XYZ file of C-alpha atoms in Angstrom:
555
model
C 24.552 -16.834 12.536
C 20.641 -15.601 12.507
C 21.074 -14.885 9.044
C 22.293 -18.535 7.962
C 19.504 -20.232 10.010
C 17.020 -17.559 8.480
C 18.350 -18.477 4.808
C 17.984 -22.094 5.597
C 14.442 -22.014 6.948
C 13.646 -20.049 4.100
C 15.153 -22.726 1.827
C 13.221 -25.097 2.944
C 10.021 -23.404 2.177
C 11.207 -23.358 -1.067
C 10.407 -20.044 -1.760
C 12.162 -17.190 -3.979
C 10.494 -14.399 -3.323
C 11.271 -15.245 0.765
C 14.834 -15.392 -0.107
C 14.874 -11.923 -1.796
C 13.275 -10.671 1.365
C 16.255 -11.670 2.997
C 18.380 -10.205 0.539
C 16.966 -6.735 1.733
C 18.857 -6.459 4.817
C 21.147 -5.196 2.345
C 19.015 -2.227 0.427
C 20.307 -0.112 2.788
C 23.701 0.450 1.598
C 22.007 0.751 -2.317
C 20.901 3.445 -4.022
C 16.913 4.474 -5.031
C 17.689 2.970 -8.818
C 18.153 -0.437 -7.483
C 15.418 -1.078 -4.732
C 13.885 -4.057 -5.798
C 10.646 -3.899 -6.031
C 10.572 -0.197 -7.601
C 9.488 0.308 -11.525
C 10.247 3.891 -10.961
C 12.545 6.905 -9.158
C 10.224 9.625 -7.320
C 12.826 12.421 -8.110
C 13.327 11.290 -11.337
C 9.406 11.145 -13.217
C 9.576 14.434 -15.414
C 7.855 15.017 -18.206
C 10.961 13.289 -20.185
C 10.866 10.778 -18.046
C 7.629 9.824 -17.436
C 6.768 7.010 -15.767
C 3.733 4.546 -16.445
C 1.174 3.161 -13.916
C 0.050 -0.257 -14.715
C -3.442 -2.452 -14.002
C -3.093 -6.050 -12.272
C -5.747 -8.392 -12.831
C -5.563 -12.402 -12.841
C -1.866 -11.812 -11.367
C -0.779 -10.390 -14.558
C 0.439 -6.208 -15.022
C -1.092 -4.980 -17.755
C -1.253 -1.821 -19.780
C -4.025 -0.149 -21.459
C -4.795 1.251 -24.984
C -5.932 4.099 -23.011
C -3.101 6.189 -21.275
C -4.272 9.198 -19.368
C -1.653 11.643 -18.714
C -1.500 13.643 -14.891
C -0.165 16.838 -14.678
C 2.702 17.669 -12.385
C 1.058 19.641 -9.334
C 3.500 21.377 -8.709
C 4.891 22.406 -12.395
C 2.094 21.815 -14.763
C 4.063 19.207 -17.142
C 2.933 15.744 -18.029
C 4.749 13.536 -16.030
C 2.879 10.668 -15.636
C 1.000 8.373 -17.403
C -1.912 5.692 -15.924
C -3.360 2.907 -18.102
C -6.529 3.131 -17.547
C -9.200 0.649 -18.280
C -12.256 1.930 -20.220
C -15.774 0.542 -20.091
C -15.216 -2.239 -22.899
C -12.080 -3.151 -20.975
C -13.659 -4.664 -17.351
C -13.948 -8.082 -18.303
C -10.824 -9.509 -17.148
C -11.635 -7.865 -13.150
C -15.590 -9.103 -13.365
C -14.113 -12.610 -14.322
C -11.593 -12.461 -11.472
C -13.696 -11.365 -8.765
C -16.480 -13.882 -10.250
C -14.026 -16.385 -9.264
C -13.680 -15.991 -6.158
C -16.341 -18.407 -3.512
C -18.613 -16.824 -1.253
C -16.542 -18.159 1.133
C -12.966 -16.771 0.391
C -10.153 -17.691 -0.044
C -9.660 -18.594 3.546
C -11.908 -18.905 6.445
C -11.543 -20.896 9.674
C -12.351 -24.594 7.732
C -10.200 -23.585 5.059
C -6.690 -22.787 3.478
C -5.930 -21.670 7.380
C -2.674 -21.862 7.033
C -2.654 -18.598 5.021
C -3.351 -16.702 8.110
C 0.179 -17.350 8.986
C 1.136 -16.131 5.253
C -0.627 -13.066 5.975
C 1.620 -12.871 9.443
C 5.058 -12.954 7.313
C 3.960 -10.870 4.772
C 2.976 -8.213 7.037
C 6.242 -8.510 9.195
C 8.297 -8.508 5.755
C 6.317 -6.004 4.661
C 6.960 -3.730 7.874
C 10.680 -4.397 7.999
C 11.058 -3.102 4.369
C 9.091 0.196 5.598
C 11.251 0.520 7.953
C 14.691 1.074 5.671
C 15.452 4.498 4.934
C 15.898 4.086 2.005
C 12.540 2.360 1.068
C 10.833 4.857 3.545
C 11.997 7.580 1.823
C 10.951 6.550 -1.796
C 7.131 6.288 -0.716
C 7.854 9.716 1.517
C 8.924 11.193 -1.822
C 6.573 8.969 -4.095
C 3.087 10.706 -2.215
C 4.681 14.072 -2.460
C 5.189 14.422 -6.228
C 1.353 13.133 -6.561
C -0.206 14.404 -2.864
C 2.062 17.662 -2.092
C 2.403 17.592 1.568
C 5.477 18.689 3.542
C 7.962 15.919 3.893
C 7.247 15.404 7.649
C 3.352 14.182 7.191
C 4.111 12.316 3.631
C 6.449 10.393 5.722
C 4.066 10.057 8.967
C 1.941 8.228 6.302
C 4.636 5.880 6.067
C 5.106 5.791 9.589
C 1.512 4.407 10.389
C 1.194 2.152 7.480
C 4.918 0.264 8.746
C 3.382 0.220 12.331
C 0.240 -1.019 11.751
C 1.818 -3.871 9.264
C 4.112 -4.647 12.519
C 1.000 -4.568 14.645
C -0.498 -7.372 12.169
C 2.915 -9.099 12.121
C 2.756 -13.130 13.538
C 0.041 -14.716 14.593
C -1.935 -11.780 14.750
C -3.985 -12.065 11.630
C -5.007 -15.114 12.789
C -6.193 -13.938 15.722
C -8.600 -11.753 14.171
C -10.653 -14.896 13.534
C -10.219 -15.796 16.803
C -14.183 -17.771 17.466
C -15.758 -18.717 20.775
C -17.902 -21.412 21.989
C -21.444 -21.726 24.163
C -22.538 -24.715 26.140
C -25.615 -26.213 24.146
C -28.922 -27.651 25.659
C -27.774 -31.305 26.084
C -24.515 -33.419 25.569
C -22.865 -32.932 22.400
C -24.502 -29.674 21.533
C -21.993 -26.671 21.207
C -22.856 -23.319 19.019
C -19.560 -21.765 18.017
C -19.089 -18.286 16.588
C -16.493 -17.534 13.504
C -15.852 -14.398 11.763
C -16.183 -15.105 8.009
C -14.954 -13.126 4.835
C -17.416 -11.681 2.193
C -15.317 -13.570 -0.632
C -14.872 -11.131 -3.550
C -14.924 -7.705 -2.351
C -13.948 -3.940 -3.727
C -11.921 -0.919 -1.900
C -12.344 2.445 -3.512
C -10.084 4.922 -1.748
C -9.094 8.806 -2.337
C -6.249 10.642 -3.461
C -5.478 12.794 -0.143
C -3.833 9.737 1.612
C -1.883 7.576 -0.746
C -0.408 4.511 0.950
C -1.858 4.622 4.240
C -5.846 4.058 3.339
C -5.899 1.690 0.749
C -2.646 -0.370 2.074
C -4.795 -0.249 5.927
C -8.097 -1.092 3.908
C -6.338 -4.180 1.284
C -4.530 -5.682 4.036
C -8.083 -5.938 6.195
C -9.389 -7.183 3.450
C -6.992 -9.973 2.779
C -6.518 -10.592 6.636
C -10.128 -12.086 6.856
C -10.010 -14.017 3.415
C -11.537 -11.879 1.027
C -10.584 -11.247 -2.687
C -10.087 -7.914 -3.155
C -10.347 -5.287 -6.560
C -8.430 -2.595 -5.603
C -8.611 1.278 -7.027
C -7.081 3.958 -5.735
C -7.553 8.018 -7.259
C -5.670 7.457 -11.151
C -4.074 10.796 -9.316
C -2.070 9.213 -6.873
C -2.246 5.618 -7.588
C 1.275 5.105 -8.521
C 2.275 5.187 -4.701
C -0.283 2.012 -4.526
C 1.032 0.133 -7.909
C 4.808 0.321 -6.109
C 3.116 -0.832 -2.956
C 1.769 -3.673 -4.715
C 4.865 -4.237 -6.267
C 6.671 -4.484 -2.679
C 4.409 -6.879 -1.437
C 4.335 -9.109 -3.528
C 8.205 -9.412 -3.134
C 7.269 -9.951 0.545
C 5.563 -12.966 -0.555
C 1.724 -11.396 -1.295
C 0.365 -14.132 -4.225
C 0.041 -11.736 -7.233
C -3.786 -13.834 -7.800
C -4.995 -12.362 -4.686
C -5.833 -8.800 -5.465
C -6.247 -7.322 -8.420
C -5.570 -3.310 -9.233
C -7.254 -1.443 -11.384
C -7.245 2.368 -12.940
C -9.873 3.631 -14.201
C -12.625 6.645 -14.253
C -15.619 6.791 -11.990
C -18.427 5.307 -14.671
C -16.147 2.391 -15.839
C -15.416 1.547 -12.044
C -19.014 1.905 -11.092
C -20.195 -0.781 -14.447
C -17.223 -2.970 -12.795
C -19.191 -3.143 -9.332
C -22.737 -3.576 -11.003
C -21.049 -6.498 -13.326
C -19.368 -7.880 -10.650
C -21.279 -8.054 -8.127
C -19.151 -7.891 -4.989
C -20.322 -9.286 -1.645
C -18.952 -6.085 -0.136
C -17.418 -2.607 -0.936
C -15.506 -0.325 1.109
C -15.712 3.325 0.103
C -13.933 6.320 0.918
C -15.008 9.881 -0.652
C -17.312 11.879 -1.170
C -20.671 11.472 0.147
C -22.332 12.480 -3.254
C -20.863 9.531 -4.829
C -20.868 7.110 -1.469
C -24.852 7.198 -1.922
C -24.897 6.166 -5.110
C -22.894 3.873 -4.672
C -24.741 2.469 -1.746
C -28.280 2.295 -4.182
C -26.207 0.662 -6.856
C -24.690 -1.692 -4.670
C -28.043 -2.505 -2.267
C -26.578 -1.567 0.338
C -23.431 -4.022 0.415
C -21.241 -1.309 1.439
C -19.088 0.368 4.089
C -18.585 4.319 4.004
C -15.735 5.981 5.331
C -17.176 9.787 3.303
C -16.652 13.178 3.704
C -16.439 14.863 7.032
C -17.138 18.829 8.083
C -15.566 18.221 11.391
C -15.885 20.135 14.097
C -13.458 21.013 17.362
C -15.341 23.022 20.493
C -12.715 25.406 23.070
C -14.355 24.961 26.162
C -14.777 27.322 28.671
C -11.097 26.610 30.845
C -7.947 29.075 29.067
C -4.935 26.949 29.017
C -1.997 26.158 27.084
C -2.821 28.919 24.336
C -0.230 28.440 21.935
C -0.208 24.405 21.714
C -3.791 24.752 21.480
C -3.431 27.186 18.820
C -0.623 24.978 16.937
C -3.074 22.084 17.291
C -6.011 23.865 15.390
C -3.487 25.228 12.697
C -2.544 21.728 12.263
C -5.863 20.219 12.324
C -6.842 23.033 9.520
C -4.359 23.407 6.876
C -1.735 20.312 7.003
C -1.499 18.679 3.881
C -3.762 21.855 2.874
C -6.665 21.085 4.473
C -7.184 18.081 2.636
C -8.133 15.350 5.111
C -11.408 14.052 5.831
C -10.455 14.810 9.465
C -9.521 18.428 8.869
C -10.728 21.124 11.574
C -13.491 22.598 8.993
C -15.304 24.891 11.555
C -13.699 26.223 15.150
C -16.650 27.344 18.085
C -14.693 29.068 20.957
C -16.073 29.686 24.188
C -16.017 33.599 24.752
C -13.058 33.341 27.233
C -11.335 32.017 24.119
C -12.244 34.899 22.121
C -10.810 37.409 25.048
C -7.120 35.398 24.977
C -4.020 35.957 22.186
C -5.451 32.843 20.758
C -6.355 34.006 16.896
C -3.956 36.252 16.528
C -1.364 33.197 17.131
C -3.342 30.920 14.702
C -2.832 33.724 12.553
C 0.688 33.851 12.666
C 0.871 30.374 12.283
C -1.233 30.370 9.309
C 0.814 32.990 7.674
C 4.344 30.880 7.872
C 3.109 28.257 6.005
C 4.572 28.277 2.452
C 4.697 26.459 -1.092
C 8.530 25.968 -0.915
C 8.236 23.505 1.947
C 4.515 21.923 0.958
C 3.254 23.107 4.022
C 0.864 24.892 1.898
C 0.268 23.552 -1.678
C -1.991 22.597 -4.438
C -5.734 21.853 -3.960
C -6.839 18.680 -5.920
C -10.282 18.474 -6.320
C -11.312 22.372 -5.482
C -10.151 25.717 -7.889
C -9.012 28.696 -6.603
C -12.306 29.988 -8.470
C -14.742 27.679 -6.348
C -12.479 28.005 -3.157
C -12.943 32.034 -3.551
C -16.465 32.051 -4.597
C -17.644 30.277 -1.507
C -15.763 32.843 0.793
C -17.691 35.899 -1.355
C -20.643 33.986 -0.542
C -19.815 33.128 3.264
C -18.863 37.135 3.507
C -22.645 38.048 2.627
C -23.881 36.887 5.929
C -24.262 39.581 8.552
C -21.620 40.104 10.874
C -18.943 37.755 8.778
C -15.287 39.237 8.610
C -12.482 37.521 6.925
C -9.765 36.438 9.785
C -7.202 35.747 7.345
C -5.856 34.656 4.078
C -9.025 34.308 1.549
C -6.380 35.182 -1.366
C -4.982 32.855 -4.368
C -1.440 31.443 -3.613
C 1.525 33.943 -5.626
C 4.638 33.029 -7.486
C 3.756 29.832 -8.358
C 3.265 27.176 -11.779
C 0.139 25.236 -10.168
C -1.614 24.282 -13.011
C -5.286 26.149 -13.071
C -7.207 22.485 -12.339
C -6.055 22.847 -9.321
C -6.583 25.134 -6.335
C -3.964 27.228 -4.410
C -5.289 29.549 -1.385
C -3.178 31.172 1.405
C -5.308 29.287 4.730
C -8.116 30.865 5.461
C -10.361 31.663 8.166
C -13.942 33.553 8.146
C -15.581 34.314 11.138
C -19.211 33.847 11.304
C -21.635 34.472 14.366
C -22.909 31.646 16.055
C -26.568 32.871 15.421
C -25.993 33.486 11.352
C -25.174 29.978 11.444
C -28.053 28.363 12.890
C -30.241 30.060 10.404
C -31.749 27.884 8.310
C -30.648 30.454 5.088
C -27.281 30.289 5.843
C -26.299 26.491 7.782
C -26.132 24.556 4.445
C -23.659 26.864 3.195
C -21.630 27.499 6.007
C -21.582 23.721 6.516
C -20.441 23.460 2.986
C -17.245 20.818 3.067
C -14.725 22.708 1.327
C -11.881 19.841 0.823
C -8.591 22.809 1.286
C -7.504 25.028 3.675
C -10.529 26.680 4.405
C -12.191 26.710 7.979
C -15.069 28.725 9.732
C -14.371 30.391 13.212
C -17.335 31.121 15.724
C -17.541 31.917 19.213
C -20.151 31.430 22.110
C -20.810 32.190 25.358
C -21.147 30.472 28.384
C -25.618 29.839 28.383
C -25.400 29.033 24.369
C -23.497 25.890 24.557
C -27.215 24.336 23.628
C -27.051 26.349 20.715
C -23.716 24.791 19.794
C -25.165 21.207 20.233
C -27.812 22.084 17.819
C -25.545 23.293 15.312
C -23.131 19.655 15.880
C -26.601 17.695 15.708
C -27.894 19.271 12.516
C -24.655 18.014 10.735
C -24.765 15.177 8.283
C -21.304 14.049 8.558
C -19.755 12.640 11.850
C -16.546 11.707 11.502
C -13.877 13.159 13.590
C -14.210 15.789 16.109
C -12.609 17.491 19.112
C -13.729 18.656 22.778
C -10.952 21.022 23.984
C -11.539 21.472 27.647
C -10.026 19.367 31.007
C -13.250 20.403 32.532
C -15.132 16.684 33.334
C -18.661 18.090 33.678
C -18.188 19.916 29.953
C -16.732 17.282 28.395
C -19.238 15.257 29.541
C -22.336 17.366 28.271
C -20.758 17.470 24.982
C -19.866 14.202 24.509
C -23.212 13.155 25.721
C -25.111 15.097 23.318
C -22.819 14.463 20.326
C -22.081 11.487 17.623
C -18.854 11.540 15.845
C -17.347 8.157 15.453
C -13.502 9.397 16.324
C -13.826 11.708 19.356
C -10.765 13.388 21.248
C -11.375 15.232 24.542
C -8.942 16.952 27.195
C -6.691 20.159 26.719
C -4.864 18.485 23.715
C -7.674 17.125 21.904
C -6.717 17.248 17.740
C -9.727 16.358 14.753
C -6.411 15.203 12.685
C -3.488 13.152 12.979
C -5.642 9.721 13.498
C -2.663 6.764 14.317
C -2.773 3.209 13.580
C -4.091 2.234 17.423
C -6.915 3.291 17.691
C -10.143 3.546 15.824
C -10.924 5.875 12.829
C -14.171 6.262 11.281
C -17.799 8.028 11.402
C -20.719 6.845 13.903
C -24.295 7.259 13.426
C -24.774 5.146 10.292
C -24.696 1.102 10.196
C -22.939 2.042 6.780
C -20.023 3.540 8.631
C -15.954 1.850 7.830
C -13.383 1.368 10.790
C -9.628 1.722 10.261
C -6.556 0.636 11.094
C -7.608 -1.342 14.514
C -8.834 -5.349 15.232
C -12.391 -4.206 15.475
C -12.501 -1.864 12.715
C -10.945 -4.991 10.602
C -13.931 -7.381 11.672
C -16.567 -4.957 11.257
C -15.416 -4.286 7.588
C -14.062 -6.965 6.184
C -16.003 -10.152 8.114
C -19.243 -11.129 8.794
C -20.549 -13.385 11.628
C -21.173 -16.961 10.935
C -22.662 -19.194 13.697
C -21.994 -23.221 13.447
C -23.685 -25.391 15.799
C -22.717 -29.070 16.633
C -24.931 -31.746 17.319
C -23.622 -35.162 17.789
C -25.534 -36.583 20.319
C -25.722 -39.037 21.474
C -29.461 -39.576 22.023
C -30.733 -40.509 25.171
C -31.245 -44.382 25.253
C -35.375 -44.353 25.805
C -35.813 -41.549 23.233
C -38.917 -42.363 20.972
C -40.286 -39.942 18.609
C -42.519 -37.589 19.598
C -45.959 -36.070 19.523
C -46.424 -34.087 16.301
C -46.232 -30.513 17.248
């Protein structure tokens, strides 16, 4: 009975692509081949099979006279192929974007009803995450391009279906939610609105797939904005079958646009096009360029060498040590929020605790992606920096610090066994030696240090030297610690208590850096307004004017 009143409401809207959304109750019982959205099979891409990645611009797909062939990470063979657009090619996406008001295509004045589009997409959206068989496909999708075990592909899933659900109804709308102040006289009222940017750009990385740029595009479109979208040519087939899924939940195929293309053709697309604002997540090499190029109209989500402290209370010695395994080599160490150096307190140092991160370092293996291919660092650069780090005086390699065996990884790529050097607190601090050991190395590569009990300060001046403050983690249940590191320190996504993490970053609560007005939110209502709004204040005046008013005095 919910069914035929569902089908009949979505009659009456008229709409096709509503109808097929109802039709999905029924994917379930299908098979991969048939999901309806889907262009291609994850299992199935080979290097006979390849599939093709596609550019969207003026609600068109389009190809490319350009086709740039990926490598299998795993195998080595060609098995896919992006169109992507050259430099004489970014036309169409300046014109698009040019298009696009100041004032978006929806604000609180106008076109508000597609707030409540935004609501049904999102819930439509979240229900066809949460089919196996759909969830599955992207699971399977980000592994063949992001090799990850199976269990965090699909956690990427996971928080991209709940935070679609948590944006599901009215609640897009309420993120423009304004307020009022009493004026000076009758008829005087200043109101407050959040207002979009208009046409806007989101560059996002390869290490997470769906869950960035799907959390970043749907902010974006939330508040109004007209998005270009690219996503690492690497990985951005698991975004063009996104696309393709939601705009059979209803998403107008005008209102983003997707492009693939290199670095210097994406950079002469911003420049052209002038967006009102960009959202950037990388490296910080290219993030400040980017934020000369741009003037400043920019939000940075960049690189992080993030840090987790083992205060001076011994508890719980194998979840903690499970926690910093996680926090240093899932998904190979390549997340922004990885655990890239460890400082233990000394009664840390006296427990079972490294020999137990050791162990847990040393089951990780290629077969189940728990380990796996580096995609922006060689085995040559990964293994040159731990020669280097060993130079320093009293350095000792922990473990691992040798290339990944019996394996087709193609060379451009890394593959390292997790590894750990330890490094004494006072090498660190020297200023010969704190650039390098601070070195981001994006793979599963950490730095271990202990201290004791009078050189927490010493600590603190190591945290505030850092450039980069994006996660971080206080490991202690001991208030009066925690508070004297927290007090003294800046990262923007902070955990404290026994089972504080760096990674592993949900979809309710806030992820990003602190310290810099440049710094991106994720994922939450605030981190959605800060990025992808701006403040607008309107003030009414009617009157009326007092009857004995008579004009003034010049002043």
């Amino acid at each position: 009975m919910h069914r035929i009143v569902l089908q009949r409401e979505l009659r009456s809207r008229a709409s096709h692509k509503a109808l097929a959304w109802v039709n999905s109750y029924n994917i379930s019982s299908r098979s991969v081949h048939s999901l309806p959205f889907a262009t291609v099979e994850a299992e199935g891409i080979s290097g006979s099979q390849p599939a093709e990645v596609q550019n969207l611009v003026q609600g068109k797909w389009t190809g490319s006279t350009a086709w740039n062939t990926l490598l299998d990470p795993l195998s080595g063979e060609p098995f896919i192929k992006v169109a992507e657009v050259d430099q004489t090619g970014v036309q169409p996406f300046v014109e698009s974007l040019s298009n696009c008001p100041k004032h978006g295509l929806h604000n609180p004045f106008k076109s508000p009803e597609r707030y409540l589009l935004y609501g049904d997409i999102s819930a439509k959206a979240a229900h066809m995450l949460s089919l196996p068989k759909v969830s599955d496909f992207f699971t399977r999708l980000i592994q063949r391009v992001s090799p990850k075990s199976y269990q965090q592909a699909l956690g990427e899933v996971y928080v991209t279906r709940k935070f679609l659900e948590n944006f599901s109804g009215d609640q897009v709308r309420f993120l423009a939610r304004s307020f009022a102040v009493p004026g000076n006289h009758i008829g005087q009222q200043s109101h407050g609105y959040r207002w979009p940017y208009g046409p806007v750009a989101i560059i996002t990385p390869f290490n997470f797939p769906l869950e960035i740029p799907v959390l970043q595009l749907m902010g974006a479109l939330y508040m109004g904005n007209k998005p270009v979208l690219k996503v690492d040519s690497k990985v951005s087939i698991v975004m063009e079958q996104m696309m393709r899924l939601l705009h059979y939940c209803g998403l107008p195929v005008e209102d983003v646009d997707f492009i693939n293309s290199d670095g210097k053709t994406m950079n002469k697309l911003l420049v052209e096009a002038n967006p009102r604002m960009t959202l950037f997540t990388g490296s910080s090499r290219v993030a400040e360029k980017l934020a000369v190029d741009l003037k400043g109209r920019i939000k940075l989500e960049d690189a992080g060498f993030d840090w987790k402290i083992l205060g001076p209370d011994v508890e719980e010695v194998d979840h903690v040590a499970w926690v910093c395994d996680q926090d240093a080599y899932a998904c190979s160490g390549q997340k922004c929020s990885a655990q890239s150096i460890l400082f233990m307190h000394e009664n840390w140092s006296a427990s079972s605790l490294m020999s137990k991160m050791k162990y847990l370092a040393e089951r990780r293996k290629l077969a189940d992606l728990t380990i796996g291919p580096v995609l922006t660092v060689t085995t040559e650069a990964m293994l040159e920096h731990k020669m280097k780090l060993l130079q320093i005086s009293g350095s000792k390699l922990l473990f691992g610090g040798e290339p990944l065996e019996n394996h087709s990884i193609p060379p451009i790529y890394g593959a390292l066994k997790p590894t750990a050097i330890y490094i004494p607190l006072e090498e660190i601090l020297k200023d010969d030696n704190y650039e390098l050991v601070t070195k981001e190395i994006f793979g599963p590569f950490q730095i271990i240090t202990d201290y004791k009990k009078d050189q927490l300060p010493m600590v603190l001046d190591a945290l505030e030297r850092m450039h980069a403050h994006l996660t971080a983690a206080v490991v202690s249940n001991d208030p009066i610690f925690l508070q004297d590191v927290i007090g003294n320190t800046v990262n923007g996504t902070t955990y404290a208590g026994l089972r504080a993490r760096t990674t592993g970053a949900p979809q309710n609560h806030w992820f990003g850096p602190a310290g810099d007005p440049r710094g991106a939110g994720i994922g939450t209502p605030e981190a959605i307004k800060l990025v992808w709004s701006c403040h607008r204040e309107i003030i009414y005046d009617f009157g009326p004017l007092p009857r004995d008013w008579e004009i003034p005095p010049s002043t």
